[in-house]
Short mmCIF file of C-alpha atoms in Angstrom, two decimals:
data_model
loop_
_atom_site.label_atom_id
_atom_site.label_comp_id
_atom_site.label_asym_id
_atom_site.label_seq_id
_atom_site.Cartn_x
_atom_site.Cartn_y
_atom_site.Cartn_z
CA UNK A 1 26.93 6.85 9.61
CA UNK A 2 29.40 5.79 12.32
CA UNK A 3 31.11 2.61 12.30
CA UNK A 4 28.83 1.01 15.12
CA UNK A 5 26.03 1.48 13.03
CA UNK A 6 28.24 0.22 9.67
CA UNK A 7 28.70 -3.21 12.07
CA UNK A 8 25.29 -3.25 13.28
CA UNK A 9 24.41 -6.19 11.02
CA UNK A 10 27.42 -7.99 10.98
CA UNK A 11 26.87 -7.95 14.91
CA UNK A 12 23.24 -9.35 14.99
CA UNK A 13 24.25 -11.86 12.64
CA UNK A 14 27.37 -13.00 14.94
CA UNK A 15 25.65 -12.90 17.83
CA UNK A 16 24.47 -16.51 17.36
CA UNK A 17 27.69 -17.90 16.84
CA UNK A 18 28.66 -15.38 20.03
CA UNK A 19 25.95 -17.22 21.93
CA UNK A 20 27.28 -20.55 21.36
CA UNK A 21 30.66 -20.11 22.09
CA UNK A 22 29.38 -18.68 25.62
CA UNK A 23 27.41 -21.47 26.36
CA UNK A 24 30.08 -24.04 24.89
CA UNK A 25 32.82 -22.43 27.69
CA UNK A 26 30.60 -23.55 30.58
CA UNK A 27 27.07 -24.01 31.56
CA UNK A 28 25.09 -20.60 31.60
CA UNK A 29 22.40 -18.82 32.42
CA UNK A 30 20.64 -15.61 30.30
CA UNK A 31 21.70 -13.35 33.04
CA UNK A 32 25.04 -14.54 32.74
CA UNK A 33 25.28 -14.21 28.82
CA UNK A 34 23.82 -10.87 29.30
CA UNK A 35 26.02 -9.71 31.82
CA UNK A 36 29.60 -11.40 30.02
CA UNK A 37 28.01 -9.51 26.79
CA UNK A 38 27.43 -6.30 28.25
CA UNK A 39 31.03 -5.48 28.87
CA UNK A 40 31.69 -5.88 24.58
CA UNK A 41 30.01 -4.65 21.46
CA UNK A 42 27.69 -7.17 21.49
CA UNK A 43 26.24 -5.83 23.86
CA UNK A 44 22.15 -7.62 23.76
CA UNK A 45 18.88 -7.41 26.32
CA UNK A 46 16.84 -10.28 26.92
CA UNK A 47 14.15 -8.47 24.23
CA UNK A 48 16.61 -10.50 21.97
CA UNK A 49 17.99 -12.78 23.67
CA UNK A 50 15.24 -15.10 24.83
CA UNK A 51 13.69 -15.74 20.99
CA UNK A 52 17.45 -16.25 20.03
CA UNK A 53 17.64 -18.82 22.30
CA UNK A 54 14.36 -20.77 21.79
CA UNK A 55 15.46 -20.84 17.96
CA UNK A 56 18.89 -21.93 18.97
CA UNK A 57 16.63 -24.92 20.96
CA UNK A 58 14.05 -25.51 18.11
CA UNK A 59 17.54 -26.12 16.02
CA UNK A 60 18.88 -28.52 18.45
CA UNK A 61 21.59 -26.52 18.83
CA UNK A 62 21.21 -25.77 22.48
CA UNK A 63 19.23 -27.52 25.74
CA UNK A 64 18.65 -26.22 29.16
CA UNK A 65 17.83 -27.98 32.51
CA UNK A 66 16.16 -26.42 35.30
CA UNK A 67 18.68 -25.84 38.54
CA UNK A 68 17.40 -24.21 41.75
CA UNK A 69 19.60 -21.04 42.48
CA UNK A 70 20.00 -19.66 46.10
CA UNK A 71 18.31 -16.73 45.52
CA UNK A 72 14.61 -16.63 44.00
CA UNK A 73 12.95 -19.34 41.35
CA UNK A 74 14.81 -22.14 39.60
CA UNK A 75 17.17 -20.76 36.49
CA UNK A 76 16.95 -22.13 32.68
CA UNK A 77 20.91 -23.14 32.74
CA UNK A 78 22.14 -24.13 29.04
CA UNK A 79 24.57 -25.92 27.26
CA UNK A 80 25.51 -27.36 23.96
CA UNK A 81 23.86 -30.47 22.18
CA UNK A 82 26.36 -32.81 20.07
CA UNK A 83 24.56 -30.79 17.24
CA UNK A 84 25.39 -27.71 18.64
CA UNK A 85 28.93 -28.46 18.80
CA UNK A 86 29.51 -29.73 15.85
CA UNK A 87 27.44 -26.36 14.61
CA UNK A 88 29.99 -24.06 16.77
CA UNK A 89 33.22 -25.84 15.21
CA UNK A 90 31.91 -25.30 11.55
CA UNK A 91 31.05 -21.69 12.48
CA UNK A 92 34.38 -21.12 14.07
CA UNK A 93 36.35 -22.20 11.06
CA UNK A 94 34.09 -20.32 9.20
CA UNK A 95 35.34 -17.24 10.85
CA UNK A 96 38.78 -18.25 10.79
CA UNK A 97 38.38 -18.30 6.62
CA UNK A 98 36.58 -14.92 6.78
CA UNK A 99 39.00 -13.27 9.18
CA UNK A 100 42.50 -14.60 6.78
CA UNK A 101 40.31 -12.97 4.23
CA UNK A 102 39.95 -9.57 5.66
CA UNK A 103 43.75 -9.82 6.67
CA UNK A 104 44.84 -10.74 2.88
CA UNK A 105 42.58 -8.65 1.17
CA UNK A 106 43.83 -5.03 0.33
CA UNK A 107 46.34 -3.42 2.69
CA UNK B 1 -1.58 8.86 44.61
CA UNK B 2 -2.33 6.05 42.47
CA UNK B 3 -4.18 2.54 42.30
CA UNK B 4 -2.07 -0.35 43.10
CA UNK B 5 -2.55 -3.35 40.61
CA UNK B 6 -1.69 -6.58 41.79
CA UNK B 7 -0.30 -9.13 38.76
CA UNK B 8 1.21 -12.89 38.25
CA UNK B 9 4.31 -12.92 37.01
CA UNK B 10 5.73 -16.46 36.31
CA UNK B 11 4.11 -17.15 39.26
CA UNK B 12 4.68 -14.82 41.85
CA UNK B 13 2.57 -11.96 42.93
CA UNK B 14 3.98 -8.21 41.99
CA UNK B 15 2.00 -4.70 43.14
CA UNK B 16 2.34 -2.26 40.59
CA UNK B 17 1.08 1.24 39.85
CA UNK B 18 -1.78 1.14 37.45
CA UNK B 19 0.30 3.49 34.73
CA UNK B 20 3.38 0.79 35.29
CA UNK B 21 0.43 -1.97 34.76
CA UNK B 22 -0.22 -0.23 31.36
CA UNK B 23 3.52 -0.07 30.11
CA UNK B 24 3.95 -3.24 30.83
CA UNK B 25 0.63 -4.77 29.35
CA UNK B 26 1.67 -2.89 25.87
CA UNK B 27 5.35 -4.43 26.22
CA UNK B 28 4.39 -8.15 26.72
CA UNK B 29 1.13 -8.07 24.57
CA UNK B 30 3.65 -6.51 21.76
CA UNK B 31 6.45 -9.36 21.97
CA UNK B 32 3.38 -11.63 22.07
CA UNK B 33 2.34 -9.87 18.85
CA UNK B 34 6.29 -10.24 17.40
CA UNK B 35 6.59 -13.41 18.39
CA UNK B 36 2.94 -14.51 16.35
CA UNK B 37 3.84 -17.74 14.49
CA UNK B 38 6.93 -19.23 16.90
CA UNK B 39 5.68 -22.09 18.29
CA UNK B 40 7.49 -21.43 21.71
CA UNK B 41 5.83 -18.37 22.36
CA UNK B 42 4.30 -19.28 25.50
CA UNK B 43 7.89 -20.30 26.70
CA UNK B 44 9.25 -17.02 25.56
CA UNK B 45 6.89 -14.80 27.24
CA UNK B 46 7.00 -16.49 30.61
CA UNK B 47 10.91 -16.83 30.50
CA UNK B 48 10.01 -12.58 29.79
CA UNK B 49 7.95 -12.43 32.29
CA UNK B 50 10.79 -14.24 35.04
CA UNK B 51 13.17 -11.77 33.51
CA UNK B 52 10.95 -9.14 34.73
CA UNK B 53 9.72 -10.38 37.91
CA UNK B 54 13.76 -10.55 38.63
CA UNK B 55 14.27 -6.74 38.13
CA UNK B 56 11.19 -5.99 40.06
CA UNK B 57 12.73 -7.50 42.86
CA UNK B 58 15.78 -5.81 42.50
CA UNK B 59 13.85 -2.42 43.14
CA UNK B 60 11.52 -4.32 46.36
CA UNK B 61 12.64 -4.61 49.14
CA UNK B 62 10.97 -4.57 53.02
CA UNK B 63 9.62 -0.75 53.02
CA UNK B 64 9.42 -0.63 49.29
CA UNK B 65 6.40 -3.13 48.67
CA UNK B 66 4.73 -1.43 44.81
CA UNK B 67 7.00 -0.99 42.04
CA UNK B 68 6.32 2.61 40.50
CA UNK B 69 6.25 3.38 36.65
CA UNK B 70 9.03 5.04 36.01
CA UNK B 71 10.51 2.09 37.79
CA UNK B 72 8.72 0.17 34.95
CA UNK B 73 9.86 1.96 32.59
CA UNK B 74 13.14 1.48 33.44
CA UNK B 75 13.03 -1.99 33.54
CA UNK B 76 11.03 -2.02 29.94
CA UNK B 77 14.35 -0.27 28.48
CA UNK B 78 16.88 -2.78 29.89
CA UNK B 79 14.52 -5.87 28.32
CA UNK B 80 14.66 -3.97 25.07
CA UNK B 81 12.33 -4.81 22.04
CA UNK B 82 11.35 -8.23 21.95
CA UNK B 83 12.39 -9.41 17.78
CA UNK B 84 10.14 -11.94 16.14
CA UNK B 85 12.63 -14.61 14.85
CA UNK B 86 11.79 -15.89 11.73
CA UNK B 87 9.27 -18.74 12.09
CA UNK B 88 9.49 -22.05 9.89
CA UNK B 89 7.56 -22.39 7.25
CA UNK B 90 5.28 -25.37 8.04
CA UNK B 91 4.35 -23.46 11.78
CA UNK B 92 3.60 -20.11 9.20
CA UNK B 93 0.95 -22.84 7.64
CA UNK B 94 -0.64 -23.33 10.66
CA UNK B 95 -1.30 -19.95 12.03
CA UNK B 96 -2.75 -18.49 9.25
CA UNK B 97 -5.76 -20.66 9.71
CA UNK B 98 -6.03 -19.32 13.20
CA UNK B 99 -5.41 -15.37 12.48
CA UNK B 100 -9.23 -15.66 11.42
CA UNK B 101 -10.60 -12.76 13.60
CA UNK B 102 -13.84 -11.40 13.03
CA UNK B 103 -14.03 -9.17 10.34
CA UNK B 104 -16.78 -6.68 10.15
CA UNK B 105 -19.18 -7.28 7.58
CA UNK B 106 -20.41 -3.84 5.45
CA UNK B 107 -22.61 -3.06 2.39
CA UNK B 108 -20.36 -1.71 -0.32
CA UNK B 109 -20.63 -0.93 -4.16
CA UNK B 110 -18.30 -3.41 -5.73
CA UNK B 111 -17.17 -1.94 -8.88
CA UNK B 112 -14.98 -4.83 -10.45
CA UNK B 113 -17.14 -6.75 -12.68
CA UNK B 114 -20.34 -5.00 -11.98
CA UNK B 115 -22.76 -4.05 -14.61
CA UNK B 116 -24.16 -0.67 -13.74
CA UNK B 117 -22.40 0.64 -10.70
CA UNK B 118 -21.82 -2.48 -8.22
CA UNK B 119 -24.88 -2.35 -6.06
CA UNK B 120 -26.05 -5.74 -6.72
CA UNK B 121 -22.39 -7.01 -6.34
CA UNK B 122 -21.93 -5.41 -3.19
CA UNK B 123 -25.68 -6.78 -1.91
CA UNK B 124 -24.85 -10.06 -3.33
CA UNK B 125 -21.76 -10.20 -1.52
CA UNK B 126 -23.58 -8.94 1.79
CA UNK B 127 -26.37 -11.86 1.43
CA UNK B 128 -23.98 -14.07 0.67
CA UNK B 129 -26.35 -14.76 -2.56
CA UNK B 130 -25.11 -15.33 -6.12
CA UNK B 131 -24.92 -11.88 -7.92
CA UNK B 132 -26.99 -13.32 -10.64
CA UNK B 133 -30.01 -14.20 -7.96
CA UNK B 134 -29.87 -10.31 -6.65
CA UNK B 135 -30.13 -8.67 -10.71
CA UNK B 136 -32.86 -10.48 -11.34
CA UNK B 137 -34.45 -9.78 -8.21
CA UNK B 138 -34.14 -6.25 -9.20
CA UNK B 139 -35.13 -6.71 -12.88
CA UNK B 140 -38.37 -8.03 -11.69
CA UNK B 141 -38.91 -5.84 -8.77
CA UNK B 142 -38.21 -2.58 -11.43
CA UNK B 143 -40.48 -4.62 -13.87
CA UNK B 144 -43.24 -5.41 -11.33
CA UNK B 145 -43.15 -1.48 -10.25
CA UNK B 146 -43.34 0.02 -13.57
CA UNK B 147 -40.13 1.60 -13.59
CA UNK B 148 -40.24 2.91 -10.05
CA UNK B 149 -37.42 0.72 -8.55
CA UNK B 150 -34.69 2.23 -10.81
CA UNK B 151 -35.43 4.72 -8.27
CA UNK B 152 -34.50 2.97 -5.36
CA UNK B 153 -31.42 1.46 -7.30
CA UNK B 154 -30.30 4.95 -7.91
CA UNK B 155 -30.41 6.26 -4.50
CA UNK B 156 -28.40 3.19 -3.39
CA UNK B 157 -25.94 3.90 -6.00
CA UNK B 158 -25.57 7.16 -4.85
CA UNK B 159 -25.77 6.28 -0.85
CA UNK B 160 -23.95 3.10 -0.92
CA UNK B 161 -19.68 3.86 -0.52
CA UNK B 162 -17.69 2.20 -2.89
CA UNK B 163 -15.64 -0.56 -1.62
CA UNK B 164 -12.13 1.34 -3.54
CA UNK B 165 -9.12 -0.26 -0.93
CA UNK B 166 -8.14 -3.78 -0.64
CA UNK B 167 -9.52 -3.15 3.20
CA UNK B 168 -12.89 -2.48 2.24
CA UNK B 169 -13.25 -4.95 -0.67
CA UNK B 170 -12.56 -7.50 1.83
CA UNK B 171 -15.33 -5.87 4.77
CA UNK B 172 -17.71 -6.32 1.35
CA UNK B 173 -17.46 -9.90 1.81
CA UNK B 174 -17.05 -10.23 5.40
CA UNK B 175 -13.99 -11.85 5.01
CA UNK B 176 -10.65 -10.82 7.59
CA UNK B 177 -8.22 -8.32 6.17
CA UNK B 178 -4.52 -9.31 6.42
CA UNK B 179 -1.47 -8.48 4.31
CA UNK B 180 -0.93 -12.21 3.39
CA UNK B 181 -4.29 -12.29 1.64
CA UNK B 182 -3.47 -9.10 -0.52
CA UNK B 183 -0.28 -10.58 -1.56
CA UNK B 184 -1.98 -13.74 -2.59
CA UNK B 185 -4.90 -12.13 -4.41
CA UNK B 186 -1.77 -9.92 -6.14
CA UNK B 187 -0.45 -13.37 -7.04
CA UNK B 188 -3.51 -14.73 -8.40
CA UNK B 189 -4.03 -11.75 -10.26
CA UNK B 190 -0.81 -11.63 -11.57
CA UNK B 191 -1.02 -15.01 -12.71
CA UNK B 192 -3.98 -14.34 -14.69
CA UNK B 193 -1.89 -11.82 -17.01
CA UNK B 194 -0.53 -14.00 -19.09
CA UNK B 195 -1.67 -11.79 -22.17
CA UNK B 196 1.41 -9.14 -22.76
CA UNK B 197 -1.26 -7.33 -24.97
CA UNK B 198 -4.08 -7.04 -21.94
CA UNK B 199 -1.26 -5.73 -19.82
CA UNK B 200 -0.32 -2.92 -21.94
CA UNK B 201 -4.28 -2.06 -21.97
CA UNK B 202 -4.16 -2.36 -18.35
CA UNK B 203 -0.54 -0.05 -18.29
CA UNK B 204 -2.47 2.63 -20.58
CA UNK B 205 -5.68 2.72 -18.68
CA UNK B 206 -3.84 2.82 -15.08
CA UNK B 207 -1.45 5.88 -16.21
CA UNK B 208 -4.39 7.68 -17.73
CA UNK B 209 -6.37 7.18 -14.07
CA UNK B 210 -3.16 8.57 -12.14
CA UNK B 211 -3.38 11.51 -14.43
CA UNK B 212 -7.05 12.10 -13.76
CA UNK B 213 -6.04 11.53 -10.05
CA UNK B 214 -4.23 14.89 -9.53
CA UNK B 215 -6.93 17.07 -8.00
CA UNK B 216 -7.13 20.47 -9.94
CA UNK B 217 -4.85 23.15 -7.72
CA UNK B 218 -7.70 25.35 -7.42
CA UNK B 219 -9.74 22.85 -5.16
CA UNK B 220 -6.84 23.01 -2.34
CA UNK B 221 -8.28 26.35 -1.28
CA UNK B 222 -11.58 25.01 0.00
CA UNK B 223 -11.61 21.08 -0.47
CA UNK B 224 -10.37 18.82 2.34
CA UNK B 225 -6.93 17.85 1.88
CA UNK B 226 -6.71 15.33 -1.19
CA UNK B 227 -7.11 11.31 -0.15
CA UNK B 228 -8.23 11.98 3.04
CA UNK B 229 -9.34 8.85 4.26
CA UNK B 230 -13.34 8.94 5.36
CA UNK B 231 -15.49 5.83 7.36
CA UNK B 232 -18.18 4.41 6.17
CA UNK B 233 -20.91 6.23 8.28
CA UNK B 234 -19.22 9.61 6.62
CA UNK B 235 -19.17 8.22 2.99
CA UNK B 236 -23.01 7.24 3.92
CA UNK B 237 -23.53 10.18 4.99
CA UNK B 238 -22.47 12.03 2.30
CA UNK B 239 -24.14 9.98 -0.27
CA UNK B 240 -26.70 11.14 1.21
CA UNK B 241 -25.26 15.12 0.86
CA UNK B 242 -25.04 15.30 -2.33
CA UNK B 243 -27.58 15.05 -4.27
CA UNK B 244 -29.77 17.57 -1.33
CA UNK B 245 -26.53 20.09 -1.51
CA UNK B 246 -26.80 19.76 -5.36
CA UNK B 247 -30.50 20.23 -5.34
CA UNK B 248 -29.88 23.53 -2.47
CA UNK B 249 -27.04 24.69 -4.90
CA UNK B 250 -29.44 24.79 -7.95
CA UNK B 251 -32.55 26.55 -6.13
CA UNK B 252 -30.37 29.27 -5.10
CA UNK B 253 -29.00 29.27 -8.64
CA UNK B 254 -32.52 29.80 -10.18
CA UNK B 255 -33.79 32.01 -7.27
CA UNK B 256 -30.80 34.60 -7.72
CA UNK B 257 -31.81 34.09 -11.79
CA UNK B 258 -35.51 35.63 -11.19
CA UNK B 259 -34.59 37.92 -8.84
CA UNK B 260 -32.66 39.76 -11.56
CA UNK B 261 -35.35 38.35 -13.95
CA UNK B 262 -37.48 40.25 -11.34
CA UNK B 263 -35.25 43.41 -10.97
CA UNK B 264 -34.21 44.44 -14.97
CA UNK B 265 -37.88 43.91 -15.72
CA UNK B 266 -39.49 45.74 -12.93
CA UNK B 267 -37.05 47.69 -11.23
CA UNK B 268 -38.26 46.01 -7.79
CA UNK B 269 -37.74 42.61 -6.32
CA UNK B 270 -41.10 40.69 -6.44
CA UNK B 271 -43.10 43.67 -6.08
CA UNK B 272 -41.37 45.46 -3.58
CA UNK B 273 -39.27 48.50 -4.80
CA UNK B 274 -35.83 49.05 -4.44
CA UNK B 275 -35.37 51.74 -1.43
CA UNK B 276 -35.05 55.25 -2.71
CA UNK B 277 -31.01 55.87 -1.39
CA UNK B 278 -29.69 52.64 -3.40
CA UNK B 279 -29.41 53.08 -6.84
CA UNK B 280 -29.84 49.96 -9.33
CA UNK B 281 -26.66 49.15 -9.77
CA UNK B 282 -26.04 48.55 -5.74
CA UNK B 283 -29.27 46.36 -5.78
CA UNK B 284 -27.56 44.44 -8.44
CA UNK B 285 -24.75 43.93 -6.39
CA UNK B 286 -26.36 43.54 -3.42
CA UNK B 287 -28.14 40.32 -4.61
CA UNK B 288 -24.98 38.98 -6.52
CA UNK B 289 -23.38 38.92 -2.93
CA UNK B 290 -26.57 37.30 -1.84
CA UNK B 291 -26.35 35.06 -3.69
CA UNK B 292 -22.48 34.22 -3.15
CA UNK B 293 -22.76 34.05 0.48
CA UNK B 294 -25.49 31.22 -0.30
CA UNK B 295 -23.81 29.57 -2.81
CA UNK B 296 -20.27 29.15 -1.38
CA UNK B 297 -21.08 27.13 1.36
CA UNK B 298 -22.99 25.15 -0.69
CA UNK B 299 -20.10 24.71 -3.21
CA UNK B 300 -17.54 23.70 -0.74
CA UNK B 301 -20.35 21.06 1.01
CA UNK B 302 -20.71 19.36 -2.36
CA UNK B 303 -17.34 19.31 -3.27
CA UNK B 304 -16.07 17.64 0.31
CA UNK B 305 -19.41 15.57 -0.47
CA UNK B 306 -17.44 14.16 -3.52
CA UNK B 307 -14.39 13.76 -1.67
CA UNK B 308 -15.77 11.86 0.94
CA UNK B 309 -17.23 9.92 -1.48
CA UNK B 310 -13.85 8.79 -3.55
CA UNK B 311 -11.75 11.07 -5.28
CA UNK B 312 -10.88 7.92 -7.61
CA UNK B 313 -14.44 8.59 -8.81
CA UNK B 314 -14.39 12.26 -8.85
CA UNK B 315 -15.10 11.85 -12.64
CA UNK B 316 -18.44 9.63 -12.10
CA UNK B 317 -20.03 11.56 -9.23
CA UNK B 318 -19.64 15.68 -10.96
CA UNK B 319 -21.16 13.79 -14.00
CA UNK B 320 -23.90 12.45 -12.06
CA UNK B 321 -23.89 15.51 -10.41
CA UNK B 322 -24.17 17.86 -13.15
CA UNK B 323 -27.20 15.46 -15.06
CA UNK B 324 -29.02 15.96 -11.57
CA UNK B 325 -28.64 19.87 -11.78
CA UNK B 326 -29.27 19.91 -14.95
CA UNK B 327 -32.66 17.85 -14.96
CA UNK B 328 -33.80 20.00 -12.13
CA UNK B 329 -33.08 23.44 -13.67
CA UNK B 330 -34.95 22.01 -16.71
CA UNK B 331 -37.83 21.44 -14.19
CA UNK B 332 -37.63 24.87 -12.31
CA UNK B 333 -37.56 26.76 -15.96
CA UNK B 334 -41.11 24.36 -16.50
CA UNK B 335 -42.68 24.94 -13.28
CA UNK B 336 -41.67 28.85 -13.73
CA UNK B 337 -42.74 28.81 -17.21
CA UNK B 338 -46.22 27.28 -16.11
CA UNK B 339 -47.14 28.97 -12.88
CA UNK B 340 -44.92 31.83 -12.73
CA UNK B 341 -46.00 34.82 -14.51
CA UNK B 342 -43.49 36.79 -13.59
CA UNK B 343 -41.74 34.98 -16.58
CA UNK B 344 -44.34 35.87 -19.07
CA UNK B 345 -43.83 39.60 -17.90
CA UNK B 346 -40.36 39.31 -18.07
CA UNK B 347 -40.38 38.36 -21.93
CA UNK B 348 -43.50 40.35 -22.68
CA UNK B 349 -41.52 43.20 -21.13
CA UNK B 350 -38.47 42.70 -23.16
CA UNK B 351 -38.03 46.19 -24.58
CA UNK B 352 -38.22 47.59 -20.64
CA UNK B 353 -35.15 45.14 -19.85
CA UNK B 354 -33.60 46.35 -22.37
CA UNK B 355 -33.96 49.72 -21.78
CA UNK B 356 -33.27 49.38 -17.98
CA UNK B 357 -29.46 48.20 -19.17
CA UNK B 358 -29.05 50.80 -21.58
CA UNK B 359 -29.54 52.96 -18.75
CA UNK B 360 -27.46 51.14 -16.69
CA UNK B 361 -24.92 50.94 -19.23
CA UNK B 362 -24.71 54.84 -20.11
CA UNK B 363 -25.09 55.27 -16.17
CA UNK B 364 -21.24 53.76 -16.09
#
């Protein structure tokens, strides 16, 4: 087993708090995510991405508004909900615990 | 060359080749099937269905007007598999309701609390009529015929499949197959074994079945490969097999039986002698061959017959089986003992029999 597929989990389970954090940086589009994604591990197609994201709106988490883009139809553009930032702040010192854990833990 | 299909995607019309119409079909009616239960499926697939229509135009352009399959393809492996996210409970609730499809309806033999074999369960469950209502119907029906009816009854027993998988239970009553019903019917059934004593009963009973289960090794050789799962029209079918193989298998049986009959007592068969460059023992062998190149096929027929029909009840039908082979060879050593006289010869003519396989014997 190779260590991608160790992590594969660990990555589908961050990839929500991943997906916040994008949208929290600036208003977004899924092309965007996908293409800001691509270049990492987390690397996700919209197969994913699109049911994340309606779960993420069903939460409250996230919203989107309609904006017309130069080229071809009008893009879903996101961006955070009071809820959803509040959500991303708990998850983010969340990861801060887990990640002084790993680094204490063992050697 | 290939047909152009012309769809809507989000909107906007796309031309694409009719293979490329397929792959994509399968992809979006799949995530639609993934996605069962979310209430924002209808958002999901069209925001899908933009996501596609914006690769397609990545591959149009002014001279490139039909987008070609393996372009599809393509653009199938960059959307990736579309994963059903965990639907809330309460929207769970409401589909189920609607996952009502129709559900073939079939006449089956319903063994669980039946009192003979499960014919009037499984009719009862067909009419939609209290079991009750279809025994008596057949009490008085045998009654009103004299007997005659348990005929009928019997042939459906032996036509009718037995409903043996949770599948075809539920066809028995017309009523949808779906994995959430098994598990609650599990539940319920669960719940109703309370009794720690009953469930050791039903332990014992279950691990003597699984022994009885393992098909004997010699049966591999001939038999169809063991569980091999068989429709309805085949288990009809070979209901109706059976018991004409069986009666095929025992005629040849008894025929082979007077031909020797017919042989040891007078040295020909049926009157016409055995040609002068075969001696007796070769005629002997002659018709055992015969009579194997007759019976095998017959054999292997009746034992896929039972197959077909359930290995589960492998047990029931060679019992049956055997009782209806056994009642007719009772009936051809009657019928030969009555209008046969061959028979009569052959016992009058004992000491010749005998004689003929001393001779045979010393002949070795």
């Amino acid at each position: 087993m190779s260590v991608q597929e160790k992590f594969s989990a660990i990555r589908k389970g961050l990839l929500e708090f991943l997906i916040l954090k994008i949208i929290a940086s600036d208003k977004v589009y899924v092309a965007d995510m996908l293409s800001r994604l691509s270049v990492t591990e987390f690397k996700t197609q919209e197969g994913t991405l699109y049911p994340l994201l309606s779960k993420l709106r069903r939460e409250g988490l996230v919203e989107y508004e309609w904006q017309e883009s130069d080229a071809g139809p009008p893009r879903k553009y996101y961006e955070l909900t009071a809820r959803g930032k509040s959500q991303l702040a708990e998850l983010t010192a969340y990861w801060k615990d887990i990640n002084a854990t790993i680094n204490q833990l063992g050697r | 060359m290939q047909k152009v299909i012309t769809i809507n995607l989000n909107g906007n019309a796309y031309q694409l080749e009719e293979t490329a119409y397929g792959l994509l079909r399968t992809y979006l009616d799949g995530a639609e099937l993934q996605l069962k239960g979310n209430p924002d499926v209808a958002e999901i697939i069209s925001d899908l269905e933009q996501a596609v229509a914006d690769k397609c135009n990545r591959v149009l352009g002014a001279q490139k007007t039909v987008v070609t399959t393996a372009e599809v393809k393509q653009i199938i492996d960059e959307m990736g598999p579309v994963e059903g996210t965990a639907a809330e409970p309460k929207s769970e609730k409401q589909e189920r309701p609607r996952s009502d499809t129709t559900a073939p309806k079939r006449l089956y033999q319903i063994r669980d609390g039946a009192m003979l074999s499960g014919v009037c369960k499984g009719l009862a469950a067909y009419l939609g009529v209290d079991v009750t209502i279809v025994r008596i119907v057949f009490v008085v029906l045998a009654a009103l015929t004299k007997g005659a009816f348990v005929i009928v009854y019997l042939v459906l027993m032996c036509v009718i499949p037995h409903a043996t998988t949770s599948e075809e239970r539920a066809a028995a009553h017309g009523q949808p197959f779906n994995a959430q019903e098994l598990i609650d019917e599990a539940k319920r059934s669960y719940a109703g074994f309370t009794n720690s004593r009953q469930w050791r009963r039903h332990w014992r009973r279950q691990q003597r079945e699984w022994r009885r289960y393992a098909p004997p090794t010699a049966w591999r050789f001939w038999g169809p490969p063991p569980i091999a799962p068989v429709g309805y029209a085949g288990q009809v079918f070979a209901g109706i097999m059976m018991p004409l193989l069986t009666v095929a298998r025992t005629a040849a049986f008894w025929i082979w039986l007077c031909v020797l009959a017919s042989l040891f007592s007078t040295n020909a068969l049926f009157g016409w002698p055995i040609p002068d460059g075969i001696p007796f023992w070769a005629a002997l062998l002659i018709s055992l061959f015969a009579y194997c190149f007759v019976a095998w096929p017959l054999d292997a027929a009746r034992r896929s017959s039972i197959w077909a029909l359930g290995a589960p009840r492998y047990g029931w039908f060679s019992a049956w089986d055997g009782l209806l082979g056994l009642v007719l060879s009772a009936l051809c050593l009657w019928l030969a003992w009555e209008f046969v006289p061959e028979v009569h010869d052959f016992l009058d003519n004992m000491p010749t029999v005998r004689a003929n396989i001393q001779n045979l014997l010393r002949g070795l």
